[in-house]
Amino acid sequence: MTQQAEPDAMPADVEADTAPEETPREPKRAMHTDGFGAAFCASMAGLCAEAVIGGTVVALVMLSREHDGLPHNPVVLVGLLLGAALLAVLVSGFVTAVAVMPALGLARWIARRAGGRERWWNLAAVPVVSAAAVAVFGGVAALGSLSLAPPLRYLTSWGALTAGLLPATVVAGVAGRRVRESRPARVARRVVRDGVLAWLAVAAIGAGAYGTGLVKVYEPPRLGKAAMAGTWSDGHGGTVELGSDGVAVAHGLDNYVWDGTGKDKPKDCDGSGKWTPVKEDGKVDGVTLRINACELARTWNVSGTEKEPRIYHEVGKPGSGKRYELTKVVKHKK
């Protein structure tokens, strides 16, 4: 008696042929083989590390030059640091998206067609992307101002951008390759660790330089009354002569008067008046100047250096950073 095959029955060999198709695992694994996410995170970590180290170097250098001083309020200082950190993260993400990732894509595209290792093409792609970025942003700036910047400025910007993008592109390329090669990608974590160590080294060197007196923190010059006497000029025709007897004579001095709209507008001030030094610990660190003819009454702070002292007062809203400065006219002996 012959047995009839059941309608749903399938041959064993057919089942064996279709078995691999029923449990496909490779496509799920291939979703992240391009390493985009790892490269993006590694680039952001590298750029943030560069920003922190560079900012520390700039701060250490600025301490030795003329500055307005650091905020003494801890809340303000913490707020500034948190704001700077958030800005660094946002800027690093933007730079990664518009410069680092295009450089990696360009390097991969060239490596597929021209051959060679992708890591070397990464280094070659960064200057090209930097040049394109300078051309785009420089072109937009030129359209806004209707004038081109000096060629040296474009060249300097290109060099600085290339130097800044190279480390981030290198670590991003390493992270991307490790993911594509199915190797653990912890490049971003290592970049953060090495960045912290580099920052600590820079901070230790700076602290040692200032602590040993090799570099000194800037302080405004402390002048005597005799050193304050003389002619002070704003560089564009306005002067004031401070006499040793306390008499002041102004010629075309800018007198900033509140105009009722939230701005100070300068008016020429001519006439005579009085000046008195503002002393602290026996040294002059400011000058009070009064010219009755133009109703000028200002307290000027001392800045600059002992060889080139300056006096200034703020213009506009407090904290605006705008100053009206006078520099002492020094007569050199022939």
Coordinates of C-alpha atoms in Angstrom, one line a residue:
M1 CA 0.0 0.0 0.0
T2 CA 1.5 3.3 -1.0
Q3 CA 1.6 6.2 1.4
Q4 CA 0.5 9.6 0.1
A5 CA 2.6 12.5 1.1
E6 CA 0.9 15.1 3.2
P7 CA 0.2 18.4 1.5
D8 CA 2.3 20.4 4.1
A9 CA 5.2 18.1 4.1
M10 CA 8.5 19.5 2.7
P11 CA 11.6 17.6 1.7
A12 CA 14.5 17.6 4.1
D13 CA 16.9 19.1 1.6
V14 CA 14.6 22.0 0.9
E15 CA 14.3 22.7 4.6
A16 CA 18.0 22.6 4.9
D17 CA 18.3 25.1 2.1
T18 CA 15.9 27.5 3.6
A19 CA 17.1 27.2 7.1
P20 CA 19.8 29.9 6.8
E21 CA 17.3 32.3 5.4
E22 CA 14.9 31.9 8.3
T23 CA 17.4 33.1 10.9
P24 CA 19.5 35.9 9.2
R25 CA 21.9 37.4 11.8
E26 CA 24.4 39.2 9.7
P27 CA 22.2 42.0 8.4
K28 CA 21.5 43.1 12.0
R29 CA 25.2 43.2 12.8
A30 CA 25.9 45.2 9.6
M31 CA 23.7 48.1 10.7
H32 CA 26.6 49.8 12.5
T33 CA 29.6 48.5 10.5
D34 CA 30.3 52.0 9.1
G35 CA 31.4 53.2 12.6
F36 CA 29.6 56.6 12.2
G37 CA 28.5 56.9 15.8
A38 CA 31.8 55.9 17.3
A39 CA 33.7 58.3 15.0
F40 CA 31.3 61.1 15.8
C41 CA 31.7 60.7 19.6
A42 CA 35.5 60.3 19.4
S43 CA 35.7 63.5 17.3
M44 CA 33.6 65.4 19.8
A45 CA 35.8 64.1 22.7
G46 CA 38.9 65.1 20.9
L47 CA 37.7 68.6 20.1
C48 CA 36.5 69.2 23.6
A49 CA 39.9 68.1 24.9
E50 CA 41.6 70.5 22.5
A51 CA 39.3 73.3 23.7
V52 CA 39.9 72.8 27.4
I53 CA 43.7 72.5 26.9
G54 CA 43.8 75.5 24.6
G55 CA 41.6 77.6 26.8
T56 CA 43.9 76.8 29.8
V57 CA 46.9 77.9 27.8
V58 CA 45.2 81.1 26.8
A59 CA 44.2 81.8 30.4
L60 CA 47.7 81.3 31.6
V61 CA 49.1 83.6 29.0
M62 CA 46.5 86.3 29.6
L63 CA 47.3 86.3 33.3
S64 CA 50.7 87.8 32.5
R65 CA 49.2 90.5 30.3
E66 CA 46.8 93.3 30.9
H67 CA 43.4 92.1 31.9
D68 CA 40.4 93.2 34.0
G69 CA 40.8 90.4 36.5
L70 CA 38.9 87.2 37.2
P71 CA 35.4 87.3 38.9
H72 CA 35.6 86.8 42.6
N73 CA 32.1 85.5 43.1
P74 CA 32.2 81.7 43.1
V75 CA 28.7 81.4 41.7
V76 CA 29.6 83.6 38.7
L77 CA 32.9 81.7 38.2
V78 CA 31.1 78.3 38.3
G79 CA 28.4 79.7 35.9
L80 CA 31.1 80.9 33.5
L81 CA 32.8 77.5 33.5
L82 CA 29.6 75.6 33.0
G83 CA 28.6 77.9 30.1
A84 CA 32.0 77.5 28.5
A85 CA 31.8 73.7 28.9
L86 CA 28.3 73.6 27.3
L87 CA 29.5 75.9 24.5
A88 CA 32.5 73.6 23.9
V89 CA 30.2 70.6 23.5
L90 CA 27.9 72.4 21.1
V91 CA 30.7 73.8 19.0
S92 CA 32.5 70.4 18.9
G93 CA 29.3 68.7 17.6
F94 CA 28.9 71.4 14.9
V95 CA 32.6 71.2 13.8
T96 CA 32.4 67.4 13.8
A97 CA 29.3 67.5 11.6
V98 CA 30.5 70.1 9.1
A99 CA 34.3 69.3 8.9
V100 CA 35.5 66.1 10.6
M101 CA 32.9 63.7 9.2
P102 CA 33.1 65.1 5.7
A103 CA 36.9 64.7 5.9
L104 CA 36.5 61.0 6.9
G105 CA 34.0 60.5 4.1
L106 CA 36.2 62.0 1.6
A107 CA 39.2 59.9 2.7
R108 CA 37.1 56.7 2.6
W109 CA 35.9 57.6 -0.9
I110 CA 39.4 58.3 -2.2
A111 CA 40.8 55.1 -0.5
R112 CA 38.2 53.0 -2.3
R113 CA 39.1 54.3 -5.7
A114 CA 42.8 55.2 -5.5
G115 CA 43.8 52.4 -3.1
G116 CA 46.0 52.8 -0.1
R117 CA 45.3 52.9 3.6
E118 CA 42.4 55.1 4.7
R119 CA 44.3 56.5 7.7
W120 CA 46.8 58.2 5.4
W121 CA 44.0 59.6 3.3
N122 CA 42.4 61.1 6.5
L123 CA 45.5 63.3 6.9
A124 CA 45.3 64.4 3.3
A125 CA 41.6 65.1 3.4
V126 CA 41.8 67.5 6.4
P127 CA 43.6 70.3 4.5
V128 CA 41.1 70.0 1.7
V129 CA 38.1 70.3 3.9
S130 CA 39.7 73.1 5.9
A131 CA 40.3 75.1 2.6
A132 CA 36.7 74.5 1.6
A133 CA 35.4 75.7 5.0
V134 CA 37.6 78.9 4.9
A135 CA 36.4 79.6 1.3
V136 CA 32.7 79.2 2.3
F137 CA 32.8 81.2 5.5
G138 CA 35.3 83.7 4.1
G139 CA 33.0 84.2 1.1
V140 CA 30.0 84.8 3.3
A141 CA 31.9 87.3 5.4
A142 CA 33.1 89.1 2.2
L143 CA 29.6 89.3 0.9
G144 CA 28.4 90.8 4.3
S145 CA 31.2 93.4 4.4
L146 CA 31.5 93.8 0.6
S147 CA 35.2 93.5 0.8
L148 CA 37.8 90.7 0.9
A149 CA 40.1 90.2 3.9
P150 CA 43.9 90.2 3.4
P151 CA 45.2 87.0 1.9
L152 CA 47.4 86.3 4.9
R153 CA 44.3 86.2 7.1
Y154 CA 42.8 83.4 4.9
L155 CA 46.0 81.5 5.0
T156 CA 46.3 81.8 8.7
S157 CA 42.8 80.7 9.2
W158 CA 43.4 77.7 7.0
G159 CA 46.5 76.7 8.9
A160 CA 44.8 77.1 12.3
L161 CA 41.7 75.1 11.2
T162 CA 43.8 72.3 9.7
A163 CA 45.9 72.0 12.9
G164 CA 42.8 71.9 15.0
L165 CA 41.0 69.3 12.9
L166 CA 43.9 66.9 12.5
P167 CA 43.8 65.3 16.0
A168 CA 40.0 65.0 16.1
T169 CA 40.0 63.4 12.6
V170 CA 42.7 61.0 13.5
V171 CA 40.9 59.7 16.7
A172 CA 37.6 59.6 14.8
G173 CA 39.1 57.5 12.0
V174 CA 40.6 55.1 14.5
A175 CA 37.2 54.7 16.3
G176 CA 35.4 54.1 13.0
R177 CA 37.9 51.5 11.8
R178 CA 37.7 49.6 15.0
V179 CA 33.9 49.3 14.8
R180 CA 34.1 48.2 11.1
E181 CA 36.7 45.6 12.1
S182 CA 34.4 44.3 14.9
R183 CA 36.9 45.3 17.6
P184 CA 35.9 47.1 20.8
A185 CA 35.8 50.9 20.2
R186 CA 36.7 52.8 23.4
V187 CA 38.6 55.6 21.6
A188 CA 36.4 58.4 23.0
R189 CA 37.0 57.2 26.6
R190 CA 40.7 57.0 26.0
V191 CA 40.7 60.5 24.4
V192 CA 39.0 61.9 27.5
R193 CA 41.4 60.2 29.8
D194 CA 44.5 61.4 27.9
G195 CA 43.0 64.8 27.5
V196 CA 42.6 65.1 31.3
L197 CA 46.2 64.0 31.8
A198 CA 47.4 66.5 29.3
W199 CA 45.3 69.3 30.9
L200 CA 46.7 68.5 34.3
A201 CA 50.2 68.6 32.9
V202 CA 49.6 72.0 31.3
A203 CA 48.0 73.4 34.5
A204 CA 50.9 72.1 36.6
I205 CA 53.5 73.7 34.3
G206 CA 51.6 77.0 34.4
A207 CA 51.2 76.9 38.2
G208 CA 54.9 76.2 38.6
A209 CA 55.8 79.1 36.3
Y210 CA 53.7 81.6 38.3
G211 CA 54.4 80.0 41.7
T212 CA 58.2 80.3 41.2
G213 CA 58.1 83.8 39.9
L214 CA 59.3 82.9 36.5
V215 CA 56.2 84.5 35.1
K216 CA 54.4 87.2 37.0
V217 CA 50.7 88.0 37.1
Y218 CA 49.9 91.4 35.5
E219 CA 49.2 94.3 37.9
P220 CA 48.4 97.8 36.8
P221 CA 51.4 100.2 37.3
R222 CA 51.5 102.0 40.6
L223 CA 52.6 105.6 39.8
G224 CA 53.3 108.6 42.0
K225 CA 51.7 112.0 41.5
A226 CA 54.8 113.3 39.8
A227 CA 54.6 110.4 37.2
M228 CA 50.9 111.2 36.6
A229 CA 51.6 114.8 35.7
G230 CA 52.1 115.5 32.0
T231 CA 50.1 115.3 28.7
W232 CA 47.7 112.4 28.0
S233 CA 46.3 111.8 24.5
D234 CA 43.5 109.7 23.1
G235 CA 45.3 109.2 19.8
H236 CA 42.9 111.2 17.6
G237 CA 43.3 114.8 18.7
G238 CA 42.0 114.8 22.3
T239 CA 44.4 115.7 25.0
V240 CA 44.4 116.7 28.7
E241 CA 47.4 118.2 30.5
L242 CA 47.7 117.3 34.1
G243 CA 49.8 119.9 35.9
S244 CA 51.9 119.1 39.0
D245 CA 49.9 121.8 40.8
G246 CA 46.6 120.0 40.3
V247 CA 45.4 122.0 37.3
A248 CA 44.0 120.2 34.3
V249 CA 43.6 121.6 30.8
A250 CA 41.5 119.7 28.2
H251 CA 41.8 120.2 24.4
G252 CA 39.2 118.3 22.3
L253 CA 38.8 115.6 25.0
D254 CA 35.8 113.3 24.4
N255 CA 33.2 113.8 27.1
Y256 CA 30.6 111.0 26.9
V257 CA 27.2 112.3 27.9
W258 CA 24.1 110.2 28.4
D259 CA 21.7 111.0 25.5
G260 CA 18.6 109.4 27.1
T261 CA 18.4 106.5 24.6
G262 CA 20.7 104.2 26.4
K263 CA 23.9 105.3 24.8
D264 CA 26.8 107.7 25.6
K265 CA 27.6 110.1 22.8
P266 CA 31.0 111.9 22.9
K267 CA 31.2 115.7 22.8
D268 CA 34.4 117.7 22.6
C269 CA 35.5 119.1 25.9
D270 CA 37.8 122.2 26.1
G271 CA 38.6 124.1 29.2
S272 CA 40.5 124.0 32.5
G273 CA 39.7 122.3 35.8
K274 CA 41.2 120.2 38.5
W275 CA 42.6 116.7 38.9
T276 CA 43.3 114.8 42.0
P277 CA 45.0 111.4 42.4
V278 CA 43.1 108.4 43.8
K279 CA 45.6 106.7 46.1
E280 CA 45.8 103.2 47.6
D281 CA 48.7 102.1 49.8
G282 CA 50.5 105.3 49.0
K283 CA 50.4 104.7 45.2
V284 CA 48.2 106.3 42.6
D285 CA 45.8 103.8 41.0
G286 CA 43.3 106.3 39.5
V287 CA 42.6 110.0 38.7
T288 CA 39.6 112.1 39.4
L289 CA 39.2 114.7 36.6
R290 CA 36.8 117.7 36.6
I291 CA 36.4 120.2 33.8
N292 CA 33.7 122.6 34.8
A293 CA 33.4 124.2 31.3
C294 CA 32.0 121.0 29.8
E295 CA 30.6 119.4 33.0
L296 CA 33.1 116.6 32.8
A297 CA 33.5 114.7 36.0
R298 CA 35.1 111.3 35.7
T299 CA 37.3 108.9 37.7
W300 CA 39.9 107.3 35.5
N301 CA 41.6 104.0 36.3
V302 CA 45.3 103.3 35.6
S303 CA 46.3 100.6 33.2
G304 CA 49.2 99.8 30.8
T305 CA 52.7 99.5 32.1
E306 CA 55.2 101.8 33.8
K307 CA 56.9 102.6 30.5
E308 CA 53.5 103.2 28.7
P309 CA 50.9 104.1 31.3
R310 CA 47.3 104.6 30.4
I311 CA 44.2 105.9 32.1
Y312 CA 40.6 104.9 31.1
H313 CA 37.0 104.9 32.1
E314 CA 34.2 102.7 30.9
V315 CA 31.8 103.9 28.2
G316 CA 28.2 102.8 27.9
K317 CA 26.6 100.2 30.2
P318 CA 28.6 98.8 33.0
G319 CA 30.4 95.7 32.0
S320 CA 30.2 96.5 28.3
G321 CA 33.9 96.3 27.9
K322 CA 34.1 99.6 26.0
R323 CA 36.7 102.1 27.2
Y324 CA 37.9 105.6 26.5
E325 CA 41.6 105.5 27.0
L326 CA 44.3 108.1 27.2
T327 CA 48.0 107.3 26.8
K328 CA 50.7 109.4 28.4
V329 CA 52.8 111.3 25.9
V330 CA 56.4 110.5 26.6
K331 CA 59.0 112.8 25.2
H332 CA 62.1 110.9 24.2
K333 CA 65.5 112.4 24.6
K334 CA 67.3 113.0 21.3

